[in-house]
CSV table of C-alpha atoms and ligand atoms in Angstrom, one decimal:
chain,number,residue,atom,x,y,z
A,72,UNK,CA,2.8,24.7,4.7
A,73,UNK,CA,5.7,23.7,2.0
A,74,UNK,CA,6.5,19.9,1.8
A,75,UNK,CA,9.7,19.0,0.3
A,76,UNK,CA,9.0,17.1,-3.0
A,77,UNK,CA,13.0,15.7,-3.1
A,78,UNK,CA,11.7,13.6,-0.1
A,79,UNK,CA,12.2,9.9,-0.7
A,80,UNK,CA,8.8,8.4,-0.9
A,81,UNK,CA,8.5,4.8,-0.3
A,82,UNK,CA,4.8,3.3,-1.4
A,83,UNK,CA,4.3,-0.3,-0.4
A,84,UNK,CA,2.0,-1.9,-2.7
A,85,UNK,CA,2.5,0.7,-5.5
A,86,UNK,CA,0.9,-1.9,-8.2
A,87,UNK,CA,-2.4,-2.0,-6.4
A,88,UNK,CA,-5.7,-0.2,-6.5
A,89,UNK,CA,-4.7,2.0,-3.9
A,90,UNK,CA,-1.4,2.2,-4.2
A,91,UNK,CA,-0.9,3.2,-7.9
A,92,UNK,CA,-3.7,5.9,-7.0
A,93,UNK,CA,-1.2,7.2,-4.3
A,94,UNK,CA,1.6,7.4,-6.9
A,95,UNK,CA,-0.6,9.0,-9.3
A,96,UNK,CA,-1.4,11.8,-6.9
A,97,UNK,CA,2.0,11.8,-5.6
A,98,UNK,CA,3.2,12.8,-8.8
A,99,UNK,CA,0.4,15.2,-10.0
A,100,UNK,CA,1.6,16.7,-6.3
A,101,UNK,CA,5.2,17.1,-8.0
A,102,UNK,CA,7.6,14.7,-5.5
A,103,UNK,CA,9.8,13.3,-7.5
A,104,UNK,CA,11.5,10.8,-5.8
A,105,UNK,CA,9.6,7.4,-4.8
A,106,UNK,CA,10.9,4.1,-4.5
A,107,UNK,CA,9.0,1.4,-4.6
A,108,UNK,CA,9.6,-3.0,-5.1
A,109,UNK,CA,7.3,-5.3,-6.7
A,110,UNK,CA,5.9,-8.0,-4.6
A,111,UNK,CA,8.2,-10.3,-6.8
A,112,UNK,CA,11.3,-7.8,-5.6
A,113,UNK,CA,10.6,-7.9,-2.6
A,114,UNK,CA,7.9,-10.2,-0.3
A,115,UNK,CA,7.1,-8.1,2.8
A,116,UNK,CA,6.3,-10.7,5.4
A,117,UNK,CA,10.4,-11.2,4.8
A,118,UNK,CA,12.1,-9.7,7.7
A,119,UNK,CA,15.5,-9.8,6.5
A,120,UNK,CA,14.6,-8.7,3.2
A,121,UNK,CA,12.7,-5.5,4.5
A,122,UNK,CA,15.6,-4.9,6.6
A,123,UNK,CA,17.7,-4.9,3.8
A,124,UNK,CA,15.2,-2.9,1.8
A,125,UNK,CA,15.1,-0.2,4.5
A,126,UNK,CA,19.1,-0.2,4.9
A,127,UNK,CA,19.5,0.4,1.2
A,128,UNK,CA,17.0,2.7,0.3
A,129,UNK,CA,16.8,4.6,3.8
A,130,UNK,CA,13.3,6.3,2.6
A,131,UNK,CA,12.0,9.4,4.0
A,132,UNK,CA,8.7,8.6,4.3
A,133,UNK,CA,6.5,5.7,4.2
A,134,UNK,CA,3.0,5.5,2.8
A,135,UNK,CA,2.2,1.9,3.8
A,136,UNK,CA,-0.9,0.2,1.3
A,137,UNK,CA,0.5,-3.1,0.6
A,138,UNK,CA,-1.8,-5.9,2.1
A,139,UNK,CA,-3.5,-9.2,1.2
A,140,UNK,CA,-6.9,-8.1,0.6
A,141,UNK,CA,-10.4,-10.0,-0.4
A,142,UNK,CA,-13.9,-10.5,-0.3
A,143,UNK,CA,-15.7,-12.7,2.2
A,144,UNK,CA,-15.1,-15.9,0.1
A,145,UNK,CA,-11.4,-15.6,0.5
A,146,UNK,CA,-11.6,-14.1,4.1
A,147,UNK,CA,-13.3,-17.4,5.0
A,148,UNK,CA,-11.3,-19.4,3.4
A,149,UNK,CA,-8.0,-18.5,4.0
A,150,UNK,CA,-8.1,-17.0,7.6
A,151,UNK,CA,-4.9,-18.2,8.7
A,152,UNK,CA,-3.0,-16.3,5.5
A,153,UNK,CA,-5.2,-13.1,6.0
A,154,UNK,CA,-3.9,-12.7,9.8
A,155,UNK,CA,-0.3,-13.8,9.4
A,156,UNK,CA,0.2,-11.9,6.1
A,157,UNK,CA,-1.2,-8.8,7.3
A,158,UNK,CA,1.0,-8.7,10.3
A,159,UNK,CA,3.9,-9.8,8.8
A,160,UNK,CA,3.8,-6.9,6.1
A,161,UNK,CA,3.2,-4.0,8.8
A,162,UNK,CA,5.5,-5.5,11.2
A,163,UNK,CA,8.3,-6.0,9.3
A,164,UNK,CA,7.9,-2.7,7.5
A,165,UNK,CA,6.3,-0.3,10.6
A,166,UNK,CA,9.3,-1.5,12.3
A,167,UNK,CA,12.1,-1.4,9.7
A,168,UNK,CA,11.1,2.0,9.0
A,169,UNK,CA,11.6,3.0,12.5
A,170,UNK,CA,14.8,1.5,12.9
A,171,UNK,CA,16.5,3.0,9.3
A,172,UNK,CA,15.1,6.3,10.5
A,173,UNK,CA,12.1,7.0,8.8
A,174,UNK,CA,10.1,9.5,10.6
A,175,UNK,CA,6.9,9.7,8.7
A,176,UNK,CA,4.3,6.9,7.9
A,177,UNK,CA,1.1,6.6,7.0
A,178,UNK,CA,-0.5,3.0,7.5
A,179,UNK,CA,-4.2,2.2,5.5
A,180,UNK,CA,-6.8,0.2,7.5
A,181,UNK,CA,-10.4,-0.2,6.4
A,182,UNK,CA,-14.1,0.5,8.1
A,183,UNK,CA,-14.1,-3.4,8.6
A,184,UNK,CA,-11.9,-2.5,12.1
A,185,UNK,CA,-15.2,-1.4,14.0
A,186,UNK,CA,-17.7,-3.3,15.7
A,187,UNK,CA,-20.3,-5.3,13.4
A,188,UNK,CA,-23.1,-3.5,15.8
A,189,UNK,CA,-21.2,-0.2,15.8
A,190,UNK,CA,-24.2,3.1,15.6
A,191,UNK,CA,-23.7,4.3,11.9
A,192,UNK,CA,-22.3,6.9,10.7
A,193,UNK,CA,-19.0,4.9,12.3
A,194,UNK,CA,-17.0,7.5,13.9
A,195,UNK,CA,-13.1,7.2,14.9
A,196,UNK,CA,-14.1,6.0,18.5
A,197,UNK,CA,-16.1,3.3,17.7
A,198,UNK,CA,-12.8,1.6,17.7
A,199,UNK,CA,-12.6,-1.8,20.1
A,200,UNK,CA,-16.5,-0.8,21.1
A,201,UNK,CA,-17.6,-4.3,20.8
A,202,UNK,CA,-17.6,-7.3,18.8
A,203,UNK,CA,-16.4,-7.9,14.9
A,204,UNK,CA,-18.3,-8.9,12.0
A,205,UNK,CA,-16.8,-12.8,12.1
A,206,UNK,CA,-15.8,-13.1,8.5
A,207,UNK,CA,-13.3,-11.0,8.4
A,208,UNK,CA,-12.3,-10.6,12.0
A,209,UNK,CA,-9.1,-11.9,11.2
A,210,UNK,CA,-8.0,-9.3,9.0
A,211,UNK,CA,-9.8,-6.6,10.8
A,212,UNK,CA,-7.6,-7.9,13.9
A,213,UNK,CA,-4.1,-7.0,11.9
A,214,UNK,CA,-5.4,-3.6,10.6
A,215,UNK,CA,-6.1,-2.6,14.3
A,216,UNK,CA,-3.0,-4.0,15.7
A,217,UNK,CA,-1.4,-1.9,12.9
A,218,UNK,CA,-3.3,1.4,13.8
A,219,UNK,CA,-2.1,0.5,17.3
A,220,UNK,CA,1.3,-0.1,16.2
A,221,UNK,CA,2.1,3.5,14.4
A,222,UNK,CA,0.4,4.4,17.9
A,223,UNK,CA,2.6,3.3,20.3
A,224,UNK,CA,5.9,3.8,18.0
A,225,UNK,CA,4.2,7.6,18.5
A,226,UNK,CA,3.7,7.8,21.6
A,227,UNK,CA,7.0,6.2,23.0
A,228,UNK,CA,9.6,7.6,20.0
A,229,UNK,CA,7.4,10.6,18.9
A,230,UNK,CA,8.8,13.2,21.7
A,231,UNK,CA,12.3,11.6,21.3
A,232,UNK,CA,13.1,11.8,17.8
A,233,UNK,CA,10.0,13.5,16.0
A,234,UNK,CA,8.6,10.4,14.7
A,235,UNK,CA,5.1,10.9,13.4
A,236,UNK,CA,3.3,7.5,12.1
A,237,UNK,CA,-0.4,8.2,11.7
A,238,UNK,CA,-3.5,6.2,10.2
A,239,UNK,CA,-6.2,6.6,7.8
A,240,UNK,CA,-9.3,4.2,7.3
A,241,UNK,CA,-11.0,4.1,4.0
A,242,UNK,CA,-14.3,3.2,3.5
A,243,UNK,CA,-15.4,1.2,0.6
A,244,UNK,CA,-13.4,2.0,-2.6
A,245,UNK,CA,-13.8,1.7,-6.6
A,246,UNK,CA,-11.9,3.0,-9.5
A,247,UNK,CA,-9.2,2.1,-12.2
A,248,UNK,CA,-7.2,-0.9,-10.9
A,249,UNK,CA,-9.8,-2.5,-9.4
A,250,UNK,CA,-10.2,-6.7,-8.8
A,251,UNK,CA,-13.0,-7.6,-11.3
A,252,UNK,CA,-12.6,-11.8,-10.1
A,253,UNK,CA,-16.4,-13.0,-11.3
A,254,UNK,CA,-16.3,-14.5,-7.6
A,255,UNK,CA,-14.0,-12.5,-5.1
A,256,UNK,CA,-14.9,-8.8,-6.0
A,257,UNK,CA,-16.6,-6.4,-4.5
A,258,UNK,CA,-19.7,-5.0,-5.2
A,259,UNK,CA,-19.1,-2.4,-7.6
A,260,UNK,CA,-16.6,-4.2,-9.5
A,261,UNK,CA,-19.0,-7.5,-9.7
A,262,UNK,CA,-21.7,-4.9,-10.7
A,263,UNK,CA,-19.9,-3.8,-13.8
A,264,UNK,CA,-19.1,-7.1,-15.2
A,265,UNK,CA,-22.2,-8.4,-14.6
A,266,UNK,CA,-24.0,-5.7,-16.4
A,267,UNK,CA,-21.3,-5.3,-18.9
A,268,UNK,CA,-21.5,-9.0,-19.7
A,269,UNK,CA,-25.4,-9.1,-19.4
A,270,UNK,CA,-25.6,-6.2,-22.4
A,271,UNK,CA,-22.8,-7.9,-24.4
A,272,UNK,CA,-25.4,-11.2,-24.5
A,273,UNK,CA,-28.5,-8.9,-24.8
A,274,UNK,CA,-30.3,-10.9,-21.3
A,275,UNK,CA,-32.9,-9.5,-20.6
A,276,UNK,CA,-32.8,-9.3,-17.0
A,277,UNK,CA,-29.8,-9.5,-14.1
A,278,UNK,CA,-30.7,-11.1,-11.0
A,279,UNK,CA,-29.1,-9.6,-7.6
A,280,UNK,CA,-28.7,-11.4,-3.8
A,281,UNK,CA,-30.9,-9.5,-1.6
A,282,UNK,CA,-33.5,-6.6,-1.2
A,283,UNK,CA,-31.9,-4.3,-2.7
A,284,UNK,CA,-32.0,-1.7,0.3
A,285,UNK,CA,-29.0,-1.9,2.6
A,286,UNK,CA,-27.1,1.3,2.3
A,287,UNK,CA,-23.5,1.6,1.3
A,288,UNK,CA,-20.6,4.3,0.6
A,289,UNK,CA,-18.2,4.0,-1.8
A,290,UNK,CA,-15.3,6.6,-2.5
A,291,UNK,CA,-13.8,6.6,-5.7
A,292,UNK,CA,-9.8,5.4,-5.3
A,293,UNK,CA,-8.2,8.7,-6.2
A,294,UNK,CA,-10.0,10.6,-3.9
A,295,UNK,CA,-8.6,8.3,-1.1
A,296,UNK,CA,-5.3,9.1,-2.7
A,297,UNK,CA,-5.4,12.9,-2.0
A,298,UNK,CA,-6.9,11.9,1.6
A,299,UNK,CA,-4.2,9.7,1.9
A,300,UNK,CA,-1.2,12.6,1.0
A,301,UNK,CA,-3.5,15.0,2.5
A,302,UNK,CA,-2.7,13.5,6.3
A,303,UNK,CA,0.9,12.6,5.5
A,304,UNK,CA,1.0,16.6,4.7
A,305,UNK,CA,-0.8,18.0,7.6
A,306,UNK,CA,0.8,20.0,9.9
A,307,UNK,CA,1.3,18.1,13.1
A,308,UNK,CA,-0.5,20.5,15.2
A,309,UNK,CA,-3.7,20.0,13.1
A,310,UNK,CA,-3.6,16.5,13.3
A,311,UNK,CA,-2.5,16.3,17.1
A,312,UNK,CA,-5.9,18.6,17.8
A,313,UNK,CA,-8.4,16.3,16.2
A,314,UNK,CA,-7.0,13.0,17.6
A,315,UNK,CA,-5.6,11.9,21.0
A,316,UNK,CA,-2.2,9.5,21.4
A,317,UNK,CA,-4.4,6.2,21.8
A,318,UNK,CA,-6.9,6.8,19.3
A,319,UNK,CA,-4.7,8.5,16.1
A,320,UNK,CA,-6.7,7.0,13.0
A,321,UNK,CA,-9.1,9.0,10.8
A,322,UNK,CA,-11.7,7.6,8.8
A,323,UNK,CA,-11.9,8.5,4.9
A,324,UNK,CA,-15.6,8.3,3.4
A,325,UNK,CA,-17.2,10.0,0.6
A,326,UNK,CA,-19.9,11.3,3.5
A,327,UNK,CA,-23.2,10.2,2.0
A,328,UNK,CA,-24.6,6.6,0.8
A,329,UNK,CA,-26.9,5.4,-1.1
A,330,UNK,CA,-29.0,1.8,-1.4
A,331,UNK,CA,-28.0,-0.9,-3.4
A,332,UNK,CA,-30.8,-0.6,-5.8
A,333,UNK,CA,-30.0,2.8,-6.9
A,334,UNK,CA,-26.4,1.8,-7.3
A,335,UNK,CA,-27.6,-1.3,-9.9
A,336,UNK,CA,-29.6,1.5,-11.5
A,337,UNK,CA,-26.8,3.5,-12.0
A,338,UNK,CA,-24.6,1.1,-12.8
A,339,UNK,CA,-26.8,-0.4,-15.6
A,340,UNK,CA,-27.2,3.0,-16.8
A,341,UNK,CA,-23.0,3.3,-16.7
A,342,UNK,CA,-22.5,0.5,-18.7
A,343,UNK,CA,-25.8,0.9,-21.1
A,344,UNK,CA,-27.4,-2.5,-20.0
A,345,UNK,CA,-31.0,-1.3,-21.4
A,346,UNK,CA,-32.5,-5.0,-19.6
A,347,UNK,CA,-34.8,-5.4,-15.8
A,348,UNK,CA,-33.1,-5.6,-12.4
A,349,UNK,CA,-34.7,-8.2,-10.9
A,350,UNK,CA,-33.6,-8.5,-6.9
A,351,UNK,CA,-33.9,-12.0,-5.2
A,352,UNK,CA,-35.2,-11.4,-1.3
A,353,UNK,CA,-34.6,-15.3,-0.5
A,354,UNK,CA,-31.2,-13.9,-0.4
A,355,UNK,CA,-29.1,-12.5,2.3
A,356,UNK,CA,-29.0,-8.9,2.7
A,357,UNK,CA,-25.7,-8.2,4.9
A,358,UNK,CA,-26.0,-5.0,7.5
A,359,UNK,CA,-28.4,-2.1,6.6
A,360,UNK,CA,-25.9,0.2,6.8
A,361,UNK,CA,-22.6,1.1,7.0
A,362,UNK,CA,-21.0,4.4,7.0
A,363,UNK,CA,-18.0,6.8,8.0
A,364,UNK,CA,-18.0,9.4,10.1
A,365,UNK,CA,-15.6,11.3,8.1
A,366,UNK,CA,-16.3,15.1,9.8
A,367,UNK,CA,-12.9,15.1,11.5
A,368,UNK,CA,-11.0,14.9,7.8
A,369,UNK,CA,-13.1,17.1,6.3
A,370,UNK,CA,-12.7,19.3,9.5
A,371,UNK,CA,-9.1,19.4,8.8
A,372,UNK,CA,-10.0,20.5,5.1
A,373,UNK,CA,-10.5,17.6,2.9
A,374,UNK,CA,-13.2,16.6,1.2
A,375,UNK,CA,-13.5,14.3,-2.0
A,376,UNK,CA,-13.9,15.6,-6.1
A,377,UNK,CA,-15.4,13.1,-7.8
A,378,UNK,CA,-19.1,11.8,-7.4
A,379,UNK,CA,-20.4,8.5,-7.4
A,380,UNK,CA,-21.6,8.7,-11.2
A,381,UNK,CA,-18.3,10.3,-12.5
A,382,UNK,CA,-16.2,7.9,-10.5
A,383,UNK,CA,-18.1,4.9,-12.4
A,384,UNK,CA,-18.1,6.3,-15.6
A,385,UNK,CA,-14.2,6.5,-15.3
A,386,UNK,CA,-14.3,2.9,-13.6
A,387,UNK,CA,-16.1,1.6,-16.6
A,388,UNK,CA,-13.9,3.0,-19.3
A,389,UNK,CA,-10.9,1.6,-17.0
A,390,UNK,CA,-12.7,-2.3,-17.2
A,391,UNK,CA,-13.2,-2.1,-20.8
A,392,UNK,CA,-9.7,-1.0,-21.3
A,393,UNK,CA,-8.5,-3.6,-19.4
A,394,UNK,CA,-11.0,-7.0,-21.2
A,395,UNK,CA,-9.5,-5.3,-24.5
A,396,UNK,CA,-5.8,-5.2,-23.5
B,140,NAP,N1,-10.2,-1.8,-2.0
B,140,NAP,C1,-10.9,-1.3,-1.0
B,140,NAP,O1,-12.2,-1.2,-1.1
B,140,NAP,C2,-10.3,-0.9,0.3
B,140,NAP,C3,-11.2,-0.4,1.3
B,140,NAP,C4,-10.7,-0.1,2.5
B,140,NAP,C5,-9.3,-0.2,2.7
B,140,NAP,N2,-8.5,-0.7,1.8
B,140,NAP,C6,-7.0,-0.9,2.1
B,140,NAP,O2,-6.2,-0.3,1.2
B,140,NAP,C7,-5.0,-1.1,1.2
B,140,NAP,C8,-4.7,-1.4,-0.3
B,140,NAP,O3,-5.8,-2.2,-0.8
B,140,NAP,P1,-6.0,-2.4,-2.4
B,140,NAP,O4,-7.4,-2.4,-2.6
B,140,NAP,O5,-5.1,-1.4,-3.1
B,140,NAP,O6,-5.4,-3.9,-2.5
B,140,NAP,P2,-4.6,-4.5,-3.8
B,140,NAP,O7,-5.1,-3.9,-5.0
B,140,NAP,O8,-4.7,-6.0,-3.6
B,140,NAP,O9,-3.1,-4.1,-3.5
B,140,NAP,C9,-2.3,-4.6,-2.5
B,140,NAP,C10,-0.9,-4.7,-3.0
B,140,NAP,O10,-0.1,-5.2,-1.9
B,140,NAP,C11,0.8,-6.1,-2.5
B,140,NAP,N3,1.2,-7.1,-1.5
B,140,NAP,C12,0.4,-8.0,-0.8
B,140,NAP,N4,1.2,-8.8,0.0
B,140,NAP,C13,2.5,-8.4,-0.2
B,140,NAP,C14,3.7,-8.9,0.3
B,140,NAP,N5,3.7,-9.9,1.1
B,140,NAP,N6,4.8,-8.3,-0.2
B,140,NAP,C15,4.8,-7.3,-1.1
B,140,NAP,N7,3.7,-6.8,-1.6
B,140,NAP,C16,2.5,-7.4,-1.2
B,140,NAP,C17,0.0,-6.7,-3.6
B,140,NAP,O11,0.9,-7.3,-4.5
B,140,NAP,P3,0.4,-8.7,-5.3
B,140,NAP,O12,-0.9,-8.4,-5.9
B,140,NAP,O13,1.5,-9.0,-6.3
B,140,NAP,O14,0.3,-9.7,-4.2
B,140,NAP,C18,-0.7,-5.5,-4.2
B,140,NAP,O15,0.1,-4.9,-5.1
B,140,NAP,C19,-5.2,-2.3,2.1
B,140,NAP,O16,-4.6,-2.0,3.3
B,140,NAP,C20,-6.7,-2.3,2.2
B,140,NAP,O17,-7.0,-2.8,3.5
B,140,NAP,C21,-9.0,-1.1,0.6
C-alpha cells in the first residue's frame, strides 16, 4: 500500500525516548512534513492550548507518545500527577484531534495495563482480566482509559467519517535517549551506569537487588518505532481482522526474554566492567515473569531488527556520548 509522505505528522513527545525514535523512523521512512511543540511550547494537560494547537496546525495524523512516565519510586510518590497528567494529555489531545479533523492516531500504552496475575506471555485479551500491580495502577488506569478512548471515538465516528484511532502497547524499552536518573531508571539504564561507573572506579564487585532469575523482555526503542509507523500504515482491513471494536490494542515485544542475571552479564560485558556480579537474595525479586504476546503484530508482518546485544552496544555508546557532552 502507498502512504502519502506530504501528510502532516504531528508526534507528541517528539523530545523523548520514544518519540525522537518515531521521528527518526519517520524520516528514514521519507514523510516530510511533522510538526511537533516542545513541552515548554506547548503543556498538554492545557485544553485551550491544544485546541489552539489543533486549530492552527490542523495535522493529518497523530502519533500520540507524550506522557509523564517513571519508575516505581516516582509512581508511588506522585500518584495524584501520574493519573491526572496522563489523562489530561490524551484527553485534550485524543479529543482535539477528533474535533480539527484528524482521522488517524496512534496512542502508546505499556504492558503495565494487564493484570499483575495475568498468565504470561500477556496476550491482547488479558486486558481488564483482573487486578493491577498497585504501584503503578494509577498510571496503568490512564493508559487503559486511553486505549478505550481511540476505542469508542472508533467505534461511534469510525463508520461516519473514516476515523481510525488505534493502539500499540510496548513492552519494556531501552536505547539512545534513555532516563539514566541513578534512582528513577529502569533497569537497563540503571545497569549501564552502574557498571560503567563500577569499571571507571576499578570495584571489584557490583551488588544487585534480588535472585537474579525473574525473566524480562526488553525491545530496543527503534524497533518500537517501525512497530509504531508500522500500525499507523496498515491497511485497515488487516488491522480490523486481528482485533475486534472493543479490544483494538496490540502488544509490541521483542518475543523472547531472558533472566536478569544474564542481562548483568551482558551488560558488564557491554560496558567492559571485567569485576564479580554479586546478587543479594535478602532483596525483593518483583514477578517471575513478564512477557508479550506479540504473535498478532508479527502476524500482520512485523517483527523487530535489532537484538538484545546490538541494541546495548548502541545504548552504551549513546550514555557515554551523553556523560561526555
Ligand atoms: N520507556 C519505556 O520503557 C516504555 C515502555 C512502555 C511504554 N512506554 C510508553 O511510551 C510513551 C513515551 O515514553 P518515553 O519513554 O518516550 O517517555 P519520555 O522519554 O519521558 O518522553 C515523554 C515525553 O512527553 C513529554 N510530556 C510529558 N508531559 C507533557 C505535557 N504535559 N505536555 C507536553 N509534553 C509532555 C515529555 O516532555 P518533558 O520531558 O519536557 O516533560 C517527554 O518529552 C509513554 O506513553 C510510555 O507509557 C514507554
Amino acid at each position: 500500500m502507498s502512504h502519502n509522505h506530504d501528510s502532516k505528522i504531528y508526534v507528541a513527545g517528539h523530545r523523548g525516548m520514544v518519540g525522537s525514535a518515531i521521528v527518526r523512523e519517520l524520516a528514514r521512512k521519507g514523510y516530510t512534513n511533522l510538526v511537533y511543540r516542545t513541552h515548554q511550547e506547548l503543556d498538554l494537560t492545557n485544553q485551550a492550548a491544544v485546541k489552539d494547537f489543533f486549530e492552527t496546525e490542523k495535522p493529518d495524523q497523530v502519533y500520540l507518545a507524550a506522557a509523564k512516565v517513571g519508575g516505581i519510586h516516582a509512581n508511588n510518590t506522585y500518584p495524584a500527577e501520574f493519573i491526572y497528567e496522563n489523562l489530561m494529555v490524551q484527553n485534550n489531545v485524543i479529543h482535539q484531534a477528533f474535533l480539527s479533523g484528524v482521522k488517524k492516531l496512534l496512542f502508546l500504552g505499556s504492558s503495565c495495563i494487564y493484570p499483575k496475575l495475568a498468565s504470561q506471555p500477556m496476550a491482547e485479551d488479558a486486558l481488564l482480566t483482573g487486578k493491577l500491580e498497585p504501584t503503578n495502577e494509577p498510571y496503568a488506569i490512564a493508559k487503559i482509559a486511553g486505549i478505550k478512548m481511540c476505542e469508542s471515538y472508533h467505534r461511534q465516528h469510525g463508520q461516519s467519517n473514516g476515523l481510525d484511532y488505534r493502539s500499540v502497547m510496548p513492552t519494556n524499552l531501552y536505547g539512545p535517549g534513555d532516563n539514566y536518573h541513578p534512582e528513577n531508571s529502569h533497569v537497563i539504564p540503571a545497569l549501564i551506569r552502574r557498571f560503567h561507573e563500577a569499571k571507571m572506579i576499578q570495584s571489584p564487585e557490583v551488588v544487585i537487588w534480588g535472585t537474579g532469575t525473574p525473566r524480562r523482555e526488553f525491545l530496543y526503542v527503534d524497533d518500537m518505532a517501525s512497530a509504531s509507523v508500522f500500525a499507523m500504515e496498515l491497511d485497515k482491513n488487516h488491522y480490523d481482522r486481528l482485533t475486534s471494536p472493543m479490544q483494538s490494542h496490540l502488544n509490541v515485544g521483542f518475543g523472547s526474554d531472558l533472566n536478569i542475571a544474564d542481562l548483568a552479564n551482558l551488560i558488564a560485558r557491554t560496558t567492559g566492567f571485567k569485576g564479580k556480579i554479586h546478587f543479594d537474595p535478602s532483596k525483593p525479586d518483583g514477578t517471575p515473569r513478564k512477557m508479550m504476546d506479540s504473535s498478532k503484530l508479527r502476524q500482520l508482518g512485523w517483527q523487530p531488527s535489532v537484538d538484545l546485544e546490538s541494541g546495548l552496544t548502541l545504548t552504551y555508546a549513546n550514555f557515554l556520548q551523553k556523560i561526555s557532552s
